[in-house]
Structure formats: C-alpha cells, structure tokens
Amino acid sequence: MKRNNFKLVDVQKVYGGPEGELWELVMGEQIHVGGWKSSKELADKAGVKKGMKVLDLCSALGAGLRFLVRNYDVEGFGLDGTRHMIDEAIRRTEAEGMSSRILMKLGDVTSIPWPDKAFDLVWGEDAWCYVVDKEKLVREAHRVLGKGGKIAFTDWIEGDAGLSDSEASRINAFMKFPYMESHEGYEKVLKDAGFKIEVSDDLTADFADHISLYIKMLKEQLTFDALKIIGNDMNLFSQMGGEMVFMEEMARKNKLGRCRMTAVK
Ligand SMILES: C[S@@+](CC[C@H](N)C(=O)[O-])C[C@H]1O[C@@H](n2cnc3c(N)ncnc32)[C@H](O)[C@@H]1O
C-alpha cells in the first residue's frame, strides 16, 4: 500500500484554506459523499438512539453532529484538528441554536482528549483517509466507548481491484491523503482493536457516480464560484478537473472506492 508523507499540518492547510472551501462548494456543509442520505443510512445501520453521547472524529463544520442532534436527539461532541473548522463549526452551531447540545474541541483524533468509556457512539464520515495512524485512531475510539458502544463510519478506500503505486501516489497527492485503507484493511484494524464488525458495505459504484456529479456541477453550474475561490486561476481549475476525471476513472475500475462500517465494542 503506497503511503505519501502528508501529516496533520498539510490537512490543516487544506481545510484552513481555499481547497476546503472548494470541497464545501461541491459537497455542501456536510463535506462527505452522499450528504444527508449517506448520514441517514449510516445512523440507521448503527442504531443511533435518542440521548446517546456521540463523538464525531474529524467533525469539520459540525454538520454531521447537527444532523444527528436534529434527527436523533443525541448529545454531540466534535473533535477536529483544524482551527478554522472548529471556529466555523462553533459559529454555525450557535447560529442554529444548538450550542447547548454540541461541544467542539480542537485536537488530533489519534489522541482523543476525553476519558475512557465517555461515549455510546464514535462517528466518522469520509475523513479518516486523512489520518496517518488509523490503527491508533481506532484504538482510541475503542478506549472512549463504553461496553456495547459502537463505531460507525464511511471512508474513501483503495478499491478491491487495487491501485498501482503511481495511481495511488497521484490520488493521495491531489487529495493530501497519507494513504487510503482497503476494505479488508479496515476490517482488520477494527478486529485488532477489539471491535466486532456488524456492517461492512462496499459503496464504490455509488461513489463513482458522485464523482461524475461533482465534475458535472463544476463544469456546468459552479464554475464561476469555484474560480472565485481559487483566485480565478483557469489553469489550476483545469488541472483539478483533470485529477477528478482520473479519480472517477479509478472508481469505475474499482481501484478507488468507499466503504461503510459499523462495529461494536
Ligand atoms: C472531509 S473533512 C470531514 C467532513 C465531515 N466528517 C463531514 O461529514 O462534514 C476532513 C476533516 O478532517 C480533519 N482532520 C484530518 N485529520 C485529522 C486529525 N488527525 N485529527 C483531527 N482532525 C483531522 C480536517 O481538519 C477536516 O476538517
């Protein structure tokens, strides 16, 4: 599995600057593939219930937690490593009148600043692909869950057909991922940390369709807005479009994918 040398500091540059804004433009405030529908399916598969204490690891703009509070009446806690995302999450949560239900902290998800057994559910949506040490993240998730607590997440993965080193390097360099786990790899990471897997879904076909959708939106609807974010640099816009077309091709070939997993402690 090809690894790039990206660290949290590189991710902070993405989500503290124009790239993060671009991802919000194409995906919306929930910066993950499939938006509301994907969150609903994940929450239902995880059996989210009223009153649960939920920790969102890589909570970004806090939209995942606001979704869970509004639709499932949970108590929300968010952890993200980018100051700008935490500030925005707090501001937007206040604006929606949910500050008493959601607490946000700045920090690294591989060193969770909460005590053992503090939560009923650890949640993640399309973000752990940015994390260098996913084994440590999952071990930390296990530590902060009470007995019978669950971990539930979606993530970008290396597809079952496998990426060549150069294909993986190209995608990781564009996305600023240190590496992507495989579906099997995630199953092993979960089991090694002491979890029992309950749901392990391959969402790759739907993922490829979403990349096509983003390309179409950027080309046919959001060009002006996207160019504004990147300083009206048409060359950069074309280059980024080319990388997205490449990712779509990889997803169609089952080399790049997405999974949904839930597991119990
Ligand atoms: C794609 S966004 C997450 C989207 C969010 N889950 C949602 O559905 O709206 C990725 C986020 O992960 C955060 N992140 C990446 N690596 C991290 C780490 N090691 N610790 C904490 N946050 C991290 C970034 O700061 C960024 O806000």
Coordinates of C-alpha atoms and ligand atoms in Angstrom, one line a residue:
M1 CA 0.0 0.0 0.0
K2 CA 1.5 3.3 -1.2
R3 CA 2.0 5.9 1.5
N4 CA 2.6 9.6 1.0
N5 CA 4.3 11.8 3.5
F6 CA 1.3 14.0 4.4
K7 CA 0.8 15.0 8.0
L8 CA -2.0 16.8 10.0
V9 CA -0.2 20.1 9.2
D10 CA -0.9 19.5 5.5
V11 CA -4.5 18.7 6.2
Q12 CA -4.8 21.9 8.2
K13 CA -3.7 23.8 5.1
V14 CA -6.4 22.2 3.0
Y15 CA -9.2 22.8 5.5
G16 CA -8.0 26.2 6.6
G17 CA -7.9 27.5 3.1
P18 CA -9.4 27.5 -0.5
E19 CA -9.3 23.7 -1.0
G20 CA -11.6 23.2 1.9
E21 CA -13.9 25.9 0.6
L22 CA -14.0 24.1 -2.8
W23 CA -14.9 20.8 -1.1
E24 CA -17.7 22.6 0.7
L25 CA -18.9 24.2 -2.6
V26 CA -19.2 20.8 -4.4
M27 CA -20.4 18.7 -1.5
G28 CA -22.2 21.1 0.8
E29 CA -21.8 21.8 4.5
Q30 CA -21.7 18.1 5.1
I31 CA -18.3 17.5 3.4
H32 CA -18.8 13.9 2.5
V33 CA -20.1 11.9 -0.4
G34 CA -23.9 11.4 -0.4
G35 CA -24.7 14.2 2.1
W36 CA -27.9 13.8 4.2
K37 CA -28.8 10.4 2.7
S38 CA -25.4 8.9 3.5
S39 CA -25.6 10.1 7.1
K40 CA -29.2 8.8 7.5
E41 CA -28.2 5.3 6.2
L42 CA -25.1 5.3 8.5
A43 CA -27.1 6.4 11.5
D44 CA -29.8 3.8 10.9
K45 CA -27.4 1.0 10.4
A46 CA -25.6 2.0 13.6
G47 CA -28.9 2.1 15.5
V48 CA -28.5 5.6 16.7
K49 CA -31.0 6.4 19.5
K50 CA -32.2 9.4 21.4
G51 CA -29.9 10.5 24.3
M52 CA -26.8 8.8 23.0
K53 CA -23.4 10.5 23.5
V54 CA -21.9 10.7 20.1
L55 CA -18.3 11.7 19.3
D56 CA -17.6 12.8 15.7
L57 CA -14.0 12.3 14.8
C58 CA -13.0 14.8 12.2
S59 CA -16.2 16.8 12.7
A60 CA -15.2 19.6 10.2
L61 CA -18.0 22.2 10.0
G62 CA -20.1 20.3 12.6
A63 CA -22.8 19.5 10.1
G64 CA -22.7 15.7 10.9
L65 CA -23.4 16.5 14.6
R66 CA -26.1 19.0 13.8
F67 CA -27.7 16.3 11.6
L68 CA -27.6 13.8 14.5
V69 CA -28.9 16.2 17.1
R70 CA -31.8 17.4 14.9
N71 CA -32.9 13.9 13.6
Y72 CA -31.9 11.6 16.5
D73 CA -31.8 13.9 19.5
V74 CA -28.3 12.8 20.6
E75 CA -25.7 14.7 22.7
G76 CA -23.0 15.7 20.2
F77 CA -19.2 16.1 20.7
G78 CA -16.8 17.0 17.9
L79 CA -13.1 16.7 17.5
D80 CA -11.2 18.3 14.6
G81 CA -7.6 19.2 14.0
T82 CA -8.1 22.4 12.0
R83 CA -8.7 25.6 14.0
H84 CA -10.7 27.3 11.2
M85 CA -13.1 24.3 11.0
I86 CA -13.7 24.3 14.8
D87 CA -14.3 28.1 14.8
E88 CA -16.8 27.7 11.9
A89 CA -18.4 24.7 13.5
I90 CA -19.0 26.6 16.7
R91 CA -20.3 29.7 14.8
R92 CA -22.7 27.6 12.7
T93 CA -23.9 25.5 15.6
E94 CA -24.7 28.8 17.6
A95 CA -26.5 30.2 14.5
E96 CA -28.7 27.1 14.5
G97 CA -29.4 27.4 18.2
M98 CA -27.7 24.1 19.1
S99 CA -24.8 25.2 21.3
S100 CA -26.2 23.6 24.4
R101 CA -26.3 20.2 22.6
I102 CA -22.9 20.1 20.9
L103 CA -19.4 20.6 22.3
M104 CA -16.5 21.1 19.9
K105 CA -12.8 20.6 20.7
L106 CA -9.6 21.2 18.7
G107 CA -7.3 18.2 18.7
D108 CA -5.8 15.2 16.9
V109 CA -8.1 12.2 16.5
T110 CA -5.2 9.8 17.3
S111 CA -5.1 11.3 20.8
I112 CA -8.7 11.8 21.9
P113 CA -9.0 14.4 24.7
W114 CA -11.8 12.6 26.6
P115 CA -11.6 9.9 29.3
D116 CA -12.2 6.1 28.9
K117 CA -15.8 5.0 28.3
A118 CA -17.2 8.5 27.8
F119 CA -19.3 7.8 24.7
D120 CA -22.0 5.5 23.2
L121 CA -21.0 6.0 19.6
V122 CA -17.9 7.1 17.7
W123 CA -18.9 8.6 14.3
G124 CA -16.8 9.5 11.2
E125 CA -17.7 10.5 7.7
D126 CA -15.2 10.4 4.8
A127 CA -12.4 11.9 6.8
W128 CA -10.2 9.2 8.3
C129 CA -8.5 8.9 4.9
Y130 CA -6.6 12.0 6.0
V131 CA -5.3 10.3 9.2
V132 CA -1.7 9.0 9.3
D133 CA -2.2 6.4 12.0
K134 CA -5.6 4.8 11.5
E135 CA -4.8 1.9 13.9
K136 CA -4.2 4.4 16.7
L137 CA -7.4 6.3 15.8
V138 CA -9.5 3.1 16.0
R139 CA -7.8 2.0 19.3
E140 CA -8.6 5.4 20.8
A141 CA -12.2 5.1 19.6
H142 CA -12.4 1.8 21.4
R143 CA -11.0 3.3 24.6
V144 CA -13.5 6.1 24.7
L145 CA -16.5 3.8 24.1
G146 CA -18.4 2.2 26.9
K147 CA -19.1 -1.6 26.7
G148 CA -21.6 -2.3 23.8
G149 CA -20.7 1.1 22.3
K150 CA -20.4 1.4 18.6
I151 CA -18.1 2.8 16.0
A152 CA -19.7 3.9 12.7
F153 CA -18.1 5.5 9.7
T154 CA -17.8 5.9 6.0
D155 CA -14.5 6.4 4.3
W156 CA -12.6 6.6 1.0
I157 CA -10.7 3.4 0.5
E158 CA -8.4 1.7 -2.0
G159 CA -10.8 -0.4 -4.1
D160 CA -10.7 -4.2 -4.3
A161 CA -9.0 -4.0 -7.8
G162 CA -6.0 -2.2 -6.2
L163 CA -4.2 0.9 -7.2
S164 CA -0.7 0.8 -8.7
D165 CA 1.9 2.8 -6.8
S166 CA 1.8 5.6 -9.3
E167 CA -2.0 5.7 -9.3
A168 CA -2.1 5.8 -5.5
S169 CA 0.5 8.5 -5.4
R170 CA -1.4 10.6 -7.8
I171 CA -4.7 10.4 -5.9
N172 CA -3.0 10.8 -2.5
A173 CA -1.0 13.8 -3.7
F174 CA -4.2 15.5 -5.1
M175 CA -6.3 14.8 -2.0
K176 CA -3.4 15.2 0.6
F177 CA -4.1 11.7 2.0
P178 CA -1.2 9.9 3.7
Y179 CA -2.7 6.7 2.4
M180 CA -6.1 5.0 2.0
E181 CA -7.0 1.9 3.9
S182 CA -8.5 -1.0 1.9
H183 CA -11.9 -2.5 2.9
E184 CA -10.2 -5.7 4.2
G185 CA -7.6 -3.5 5.9
Y186 CA -10.3 -1.6 7.8
E187 CA -11.9 -4.9 8.9
K188 CA -8.5 -6.0 10.3
V189 CA -7.9 -2.7 12.0
L190 CA -11.3 -2.9 13.7
K191 CA -10.8 -6.5 14.8
D192 CA -7.3 -5.9 16.1
A193 CA -8.6 -3.0 18.2
G194 CA -11.2 -5.4 19.8
F195 CA -14.3 -4.5 17.8
K196 CA -16.8 -7.0 16.5
I197 CA -17.9 -6.0 12.9
E198 CA -21.7 -5.6 12.3
V199 CA -21.8 -3.8 8.9
S200 CA -19.2 -3.8 6.2
D201 CA -20.6 -2.4 3.0
D202 CA -18.9 -1.5 -0.3
L203 CA -20.3 1.8 -1.7
T204 CA -17.9 2.1 -4.6
A205 CA -20.5 2.1 -7.5
D206 CA -22.4 5.0 -5.9
F207 CA -19.1 6.7 -5.1
A208 CA -18.1 6.8 -8.8
D209 CA -21.5 8.3 -9.7
H210 CA -20.9 11.0 -7.1
I211 CA -17.5 11.9 -8.6
S212 CA -19.2 12.3 -12.0
L213 CA -21.8 14.5 -10.4
Y214 CA -19.2 16.8 -8.9
I215 CA -17.4 17.1 -12.2
K216 CA -20.7 18.0 -14.0
M217 CA -21.6 20.6 -11.3
L218 CA -18.1 22.2 -11.5
K219 CA -18.2 22.3 -15.3
E220 CA -21.9 23.2 -15.9
Q221 CA -23.0 25.2 -12.8
L222 CA -20.4 26.2 -10.3
T223 CA -17.5 27.3 -12.5
F224 CA -17.8 31.0 -11.5
D225 CA -17.9 30.2 -7.8
A226 CA -15.1 27.6 -8.0
L227 CA -12.8 30.0 -9.9
K228 CA -13.5 32.8 -7.4
I229 CA -12.3 30.6 -4.6
I230 CA -9.0 29.7 -6.4
G231 CA -8.3 33.3 -7.5
N232 CA -9.7 32.9 -11.0
D233 CA -6.8 30.7 -12.0
M234 CA -8.2 28.8 -15.0
N235 CA -5.1 26.6 -15.3
L236 CA -5.4 25.4 -11.8
F237 CA -9.2 24.8 -12.4
S238 CA -8.4 22.7 -15.5
Q239 CA -5.7 20.8 -13.6
M240 CA -8.0 20.0 -10.7
G241 CA -10.7 18.9 -13.1
G242 CA -8.3 16.5 -14.7
E243 CA -7.5 15.0 -11.3
M244 CA -11.2 14.5 -10.6
V245 CA -11.7 12.8 -14.0
F246 CA -8.8 10.5 -13.1
M247 CA -10.4 9.6 -9.7
E248 CA -13.7 8.9 -11.5
E249 CA -11.9 6.5 -13.9
M250 CA -10.2 4.8 -10.9
A251 CA -13.6 4.4 -9.1
R252 CA -15.2 3.0 -12.2
K253 CA -12.4 0.4 -12.4
N254 CA -13.0 -0.5 -8.7
K255 CA -9.5 0.8 -7.8
L256 CA -10.7 3.7 -5.7
G257 CA -13.7 3.1 -3.5
R258 CA -15.7 3.9 -0.4
C259 CA -17.0 1.8 2.4
R260 CA -19.4 2.0 5.3
M261 CA -18.7 0.1 8.5
T262 CA -20.2 -0.3 11.9
A263 CA -18.7 -2.4 14.8
V264 CA -19.4 -2.9 18.4
K265 CA -17.1 -3.0 21.5
Ligands
LIG1 C1 -13.6 15.8 4.7 S1 -13.5 16.7 6.2 C2 -14.6 15.9 7.3 C3 -16.0 16.0 6.9 C4 -17.0 15.7 7.9 N1 -16.9 14.4 8.5 C5 -18.4 15.9 7.4 O1 -19.0 14.9 7.1 O2 -18.8 17.1 7.2 C6 -11.9 16.2 6.9 C7 -11.7 16.9 8.3 O3 -10.8 16.0 8.9 C8 -10.0 16.8 9.8 N2 -8.8 16.0 10.1 C9 -8.0 15.4 9.3 N3 -7.0 14.7 10.0 C10 -7.2 14.9 11.3 C11 -6.6 14.5 12.5 N4 -5.5 13.7 12.5 N5 -7.2 14.9 13.7 C12 -8.3 15.7 13.7 N6 -8.9 16.2 12.6 C13 -8.4 15.8 11.4 C14 -9.7 18.0 9.0 O4 -9.3 19.1 9.8 C15 -11.1 18.2 8.3 O5 -11.9 19.2 8.9

